[in-house]
Amino acid sequence: MHRALALAQRAGSQGEVPVGAVLVQGDAIVGEGWNCPIGSCDPTAHAEIVALRAGGQALGSYRLADTVLYVTLEPCIMCAAAIVHARVSRVVFGAWDPKAGAAGSTIDVFRLPALNHRVDVFGGVLAGECGALLSEFFAARR
């Protein structure tokens, strides 16, 4: 999660919402990313999606079995669905997102009965640090 926080700070320094993500398989980082939809002109360039793409390239597969995704903010609906379809085993996130979180805050995509893959989800890891980074970013823009 500390690496994901460093990536989130990188996003914030580039004027992007400070969210970072790290995809791990075993003891190895196989993908990482930070929010970059503004700079890349890509509305799907959330930290999680960038990390999943990098992981797919590193592993040579769109199936990311036996991986854990660490992310500083509760995934949104788009990211949660991508995580399920990628067959990520576990998601560990920092801050809860009461406005757009899809791991229980507004909806729990990971528990939708029609989906054919279950992801183990654990939230609140370094929530204070992750939340403070977001709060400081948005406070500076108001």
PDB file of C-alpha atoms in Angstrom:
ATOM      1  CA  MET A   1       0.000   0.000   0.000  1.00  0.00           C
ATOM      2  CA  HIS A   2       2.941   2.306   0.590  1.00  0.00           C
ATOM      3  CA  ARG A   3       3.956   1.919  -3.059  1.00  0.00           C
ATOM      4  CA  ALA A   4       0.372   2.679  -4.134  1.00  0.00           C
ATOM      5  CA  LEU A   5       0.466   5.831  -1.986  1.00  0.00           C
ATOM      6  CA  ALA A   6       3.674   6.945  -3.699  1.00  0.00           C
ATOM      7  CA  LEU A   7       2.002   6.440  -7.088  1.00  0.00           C
ATOM      8  CA  ALA A   8      -1.042   8.398  -5.883  1.00  0.00           C
ATOM      9  CA  GLN A   9       1.240  11.285  -4.941  1.00  0.00           C
ATOM     10  CA  ARG A  10       2.687  11.147  -8.454  1.00  0.00           C
ATOM     11  CA  ALA A  11      -0.827  11.448  -9.899  1.00  0.00           C
ATOM     12  CA  GLY A  12      -1.571  14.408  -7.640  1.00  0.00           C
ATOM     13  CA  SER A  13       1.647  16.167  -8.671  1.00  0.00           C
ATOM     14  CA  GLN A  14       0.450  15.881 -12.280  1.00  0.00           C
ATOM     15  CA  GLY A  15      -2.915  17.460 -11.451  1.00  0.00           C
ATOM     16  CA  GLU A  16      -4.756  14.124 -11.510  1.00  0.00           C
ATOM     17  CA  VAL A  17      -6.910  12.833  -8.660  1.00  0.00           C
ATOM     18  CA  PRO A  18      -4.326  11.152  -6.403  1.00  0.00           C
ATOM     19  CA  VAL A  19      -5.070   7.443  -6.658  1.00  0.00           C
ATOM     20  CA  GLY A  20      -2.420   4.765  -7.065  1.00  0.00           C
ATOM     21  CA  ALA A  21      -2.597   1.016  -7.633  1.00  0.00           C
ATOM     22  CA  VAL A  22      -0.143  -1.880  -7.492  1.00  0.00           C
ATOM     23  CA  LEU A  23      -0.819  -5.389  -8.835  1.00  0.00           C
ATOM     24  CA  VAL A  24       1.162  -8.150  -7.143  1.00  0.00           C
ATOM     25  CA  GLN A  25       1.573 -11.831  -7.935  1.00  0.00           C
ATOM     26  CA  GLY A  26       3.434 -13.705  -5.228  1.00  0.00           C
ATOM     27  CA  ASP A  27       6.229 -11.390  -4.124  1.00  0.00           C
ATOM     28  CA  ALA A  28       6.530  -9.572  -7.459  1.00  0.00           C
ATOM     29  CA  ILE A  29       4.927  -6.350  -8.641  1.00  0.00           C
ATOM     30  CA  VAL A  30       3.528  -7.189 -12.081  1.00  0.00           C
ATOM     31  CA  GLY A  31       1.712  -3.913 -12.739  1.00  0.00           C
ATOM     32  CA  GLU A  32       1.247  -0.481 -11.316  1.00  0.00           C
ATOM     33  CA  GLY A  33      -0.578   2.672 -12.223  1.00  0.00           C
ATOM     34  CA  TRP A  34      -1.876   6.014 -11.116  1.00  0.00           C
ATOM     35  CA  ASN A  35      -4.822   8.079 -12.227  1.00  0.00           C
ATOM     36  CA  CYS A  36      -4.090   9.743 -15.556  1.00  0.00           C
ATOM     37  CA  PRO A  37      -7.362  10.300 -17.468  1.00  0.00           C
ATOM     38  CA  ILE A  38      -6.711  14.026 -17.915  1.00  0.00           C
ATOM     39  CA  GLY A  39      -3.163  13.722 -19.235  1.00  0.00           C
ATOM     40  CA  SER A  40      -3.910  10.717 -21.415  1.00  0.00           C
ATOM     41  CA  CYS A  41      -7.303  11.993 -22.645  1.00  0.00           C
ATOM     42  CA  ASP A  42      -8.648   8.575 -21.671  1.00  0.00           C
ATOM     43  CA  PRO A  43     -11.688   8.401 -19.384  1.00  0.00           C
ATOM     44  CA  THR A  44     -10.807   4.795 -18.494  1.00  0.00           C
ATOM     45  CA  ALA A  45      -7.283   5.613 -17.273  1.00  0.00           C
ATOM     46  CA  HIS A  46      -8.008   5.076 -13.588  1.00  0.00           C
ATOM     47  CA  ALA A  47      -5.125   3.744 -11.492  1.00  0.00           C
ATOM     48  CA  GLU A  48      -6.661   0.279 -11.287  1.00  0.00           C
ATOM     49  CA  ILE A  49      -7.202  -0.016 -15.044  1.00  0.00           C
ATOM     50  CA  VAL A  50      -3.649   1.162 -15.775  1.00  0.00           C
ATOM     51  CA  ALA A  51      -2.265  -1.410 -13.305  1.00  0.00           C
ATOM     52  CA  LEU A  52      -4.435  -4.195 -14.773  1.00  0.00           C
ATOM     53  CA  ARG A  53      -3.262  -3.358 -18.290  1.00  0.00           C
ATOM     54  CA  ALA A  54       0.377  -3.416 -17.181  1.00  0.00           C
ATOM     55  CA  GLY A  55      -0.191  -6.703 -15.372  1.00  0.00           C
ATOM     56  CA  GLY A  56      -1.782  -8.272 -18.433  1.00  0.00           C
ATOM     57  CA  GLN A  57       1.213  -7.282 -20.533  1.00  0.00           C
ATOM     58  CA  ALA A  58       3.703  -8.521 -17.935  1.00  0.00           C
ATOM     59  CA  LEU A  59       1.947 -11.859 -17.487  1.00  0.00           C
ATOM     60  CA  GLY A  60       1.016 -12.305 -21.144  1.00  0.00           C
ATOM     61  CA  SER A  61      -2.647 -12.863 -20.354  1.00  0.00           C
ATOM     62  CA  TYR A  62      -5.865 -10.980 -19.767  1.00  0.00           C
ATOM     63  CA  ARG A  63      -6.560 -13.381 -16.871  1.00  0.00           C
ATOM     64  CA  LEU A  64      -4.762 -12.140 -13.800  1.00  0.00           C
ATOM     65  CA  ALA A  65      -5.331 -15.172 -11.572  1.00  0.00           C
ATOM     66  CA  ASP A  66      -3.557 -15.348  -8.224  1.00  0.00           C
ATOM     67  CA  THR A  67      -2.963 -11.603  -8.092  1.00  0.00           C
ATOM     68  CA  VAL A  68      -3.678  -9.010  -5.437  1.00  0.00           C
ATOM     69  CA  LEU A  69      -4.492  -5.408  -6.339  1.00  0.00           C
ATOM     70  CA  TYR A  70      -3.600  -2.731  -3.792  1.00  0.00           C
ATOM     71  CA  VAL A  71      -5.308   0.603  -4.430  1.00  0.00           C
ATOM     72  CA  THR A  72      -5.519   3.768  -2.358  1.00  0.00           C
ATOM     73  CA  LEU A  73      -9.243   4.362  -2.962  1.00  0.00           C
ATOM     74  CA  GLU A  74     -12.255   2.059  -3.079  1.00  0.00           C
ATOM     75  CA  PRO A  75     -12.729   1.091  -6.739  1.00  0.00           C
ATOM     76  CA  CYS A  76     -15.514   2.676  -8.787  1.00  0.00           C
ATOM     77  CA  ILE A  77     -18.041   0.604 -10.744  1.00  0.00           C
ATOM     78  CA  MET A  78     -15.925   0.571 -13.911  1.00  0.00           C
ATOM     79  CA  CYS A  79     -12.800  -0.544 -12.087  1.00  0.00           C
ATOM     80  CA  ALA A  80     -14.611  -3.100  -9.936  1.00  0.00           C
ATOM     81  CA  ALA A  81     -16.109  -4.718 -13.036  1.00  0.00           C
ATOM     82  CA  ALA A  82     -12.695  -4.809 -14.741  1.00  0.00           C
ATOM     83  CA  ILE A  83     -11.161  -6.390 -11.635  1.00  0.00           C
ATOM     84  CA  VAL A  84     -13.826  -9.121 -11.666  1.00  0.00           C
ATOM     85  CA  HIS A  85     -13.401  -9.799 -15.390  1.00  0.00           C
ATOM     86  CA  ALA A  86      -9.611  -9.936 -15.006  1.00  0.00           C
ATOM     87  CA  ARG A  87     -10.054 -12.647 -12.337  1.00  0.00           C
ATOM     88  CA  VAL A  88      -8.006 -10.780  -9.719  1.00  0.00           C
ATOM     89  CA  SER A  89      -8.029 -12.828  -6.521  1.00  0.00           C
ATOM     90  CA  ARG A  90      -8.038 -10.046  -3.951  1.00  0.00           C
ATOM     91  CA  VAL A  91      -8.403  -6.269  -3.707  1.00  0.00           C
ATOM     92  CA  VAL A  92      -6.991  -4.349  -0.771  1.00  0.00           C
ATOM     93  CA  PHE A  93      -7.929  -0.678  -0.700  1.00  0.00           C
ATOM     94  CA  GLY A  94      -7.305   2.309   1.524  1.00  0.00           C
ATOM     95  CA  ALA A  95      -9.954   5.020   1.717  1.00  0.00           C
ATOM     96  CA  TRP A  96     -13.661   4.366   1.315  1.00  0.00           C
ATOM     97  CA  ASP A  97     -15.418   6.400  -1.391  1.00  0.00           C
ATOM     98  CA  PRO A  98     -18.925   7.299  -0.187  1.00  0.00           C
ATOM     99  CA  LYS A  99     -19.824   8.978  -3.492  1.00  0.00           C
ATOM    100  CA  ALA A 100     -18.652   6.438  -6.074  1.00  0.00           C
ATOM    101  CA  GLY A 101     -17.249   3.401  -4.287  1.00  0.00           C
ATOM    102  CA  ALA A 102     -18.350   0.047  -5.687  1.00  0.00           C
ATOM    103  CA  ALA A 103     -17.040  -2.243  -2.943  1.00  0.00           C
ATOM    104  CA  GLY A 104     -19.868  -1.481  -0.561  1.00  0.00           C
ATOM    105  CA  SER A 105     -20.166   2.302  -0.309  1.00  0.00           C
ATOM    106  CA  THR A 106     -22.737   2.867  -3.069  1.00  0.00           C
ATOM    107  CA  ILE A 107     -22.986  -0.649  -4.472  1.00  0.00           C
ATOM    108  CA  ASP A 108     -20.976  -3.847  -4.062  1.00  0.00           C
ATOM    109  CA  VAL A 109     -20.084  -5.007  -7.555  1.00  0.00           C
ATOM    110  CA  PHE A 110     -17.922  -7.765  -6.081  1.00  0.00           C
ATOM    111  CA  ARG A 111     -21.006  -9.428  -4.555  1.00  0.00           C
ATOM    112  CA  LEU A 112     -23.349  -9.276  -7.555  1.00  0.00           C
ATOM    113  CA  PRO A 113     -24.754 -12.799  -7.829  1.00  0.00           C
ATOM    114  CA  ALA A 114     -24.786 -12.909 -11.636  1.00  0.00           C
ATOM    115  CA  LEU A 115     -21.018 -12.453 -11.935  1.00  0.00           C
ATOM    116  CA  ASN A 116     -19.055 -15.674 -12.287  1.00  0.00           C
ATOM    117  CA  HIS A 117     -15.921 -14.712 -10.325  1.00  0.00           C
ATOM    118  CA  ARG A 118     -15.595 -13.748  -6.677  1.00  0.00           C
ATOM    119  CA  VAL A 119     -12.946 -11.321  -5.496  1.00  0.00           C
ATOM    120  CA  ASP A 120     -11.886 -11.192  -1.861  1.00  0.00           C
ATOM    121  CA  VAL A 121     -12.092  -7.511  -0.848  1.00  0.00           C
ATOM    122  CA  PHE A 122     -10.559  -5.833   2.192  1.00  0.00           C
ATOM    123  CA  GLY A 123     -10.884  -2.088   2.750  1.00  0.00           C
ATOM    124  CA  GLY A 124      -9.521   0.478   5.161  1.00  0.00           C
ATOM    125  CA  VAL A 125      -5.787  -0.269   4.927  1.00  0.00           C
ATOM    126  CA  LEU A 126      -3.923   2.970   5.662  1.00  0.00           C
ATOM    127  CA  ALA A 127      -7.298   4.667   5.235  1.00  0.00           C
ATOM    128  CA  GLY A 128      -6.160   7.762   7.140  1.00  0.00           C
ATOM    129  CA  GLU A 129      -3.159   8.366   4.912  1.00  0.00           C
ATOM    130  CA  CYS A 130      -5.032   7.570   1.717  1.00  0.00           C
ATOM    131  CA  GLY A 131      -7.979   9.758   2.683  1.00  0.00           C
ATOM    132  CA  ALA A 132      -5.764  12.657   3.770  1.00  0.00           C
ATOM    133  CA  LEU A 133      -4.019  12.682   0.403  1.00  0.00           C
ATOM    134  CA  LEU A 134      -7.373  12.980  -1.363  1.00  0.00           C
ATOM    135  CA  SER A 135      -8.716  15.581   1.079  1.00  0.00           C
ATOM    136  CA  GLU A 136      -5.627  17.765   0.690  1.00  0.00           C
ATOM    137  CA  PHE A 137      -5.808  17.513  -3.100  1.00  0.00           C
ATOM    138  CA  PHE A 138      -9.460  18.613  -3.260  1.00  0.00           C
ATOM    139  CA  ALA A 139      -9.064  21.278  -0.546  1.00  0.00           C
ATOM    140  CA  ALA A 140      -6.348  22.944  -2.631  1.00  0.00           C
ATOM    141  CA  ARG A 141      -8.763  23.187  -5.570  1.00  0.00           C
ATOM    142  CA  ARG A 142     -11.678  24.747  -3.717  1.00  0.00           C
TER     143      ARG A 142
END
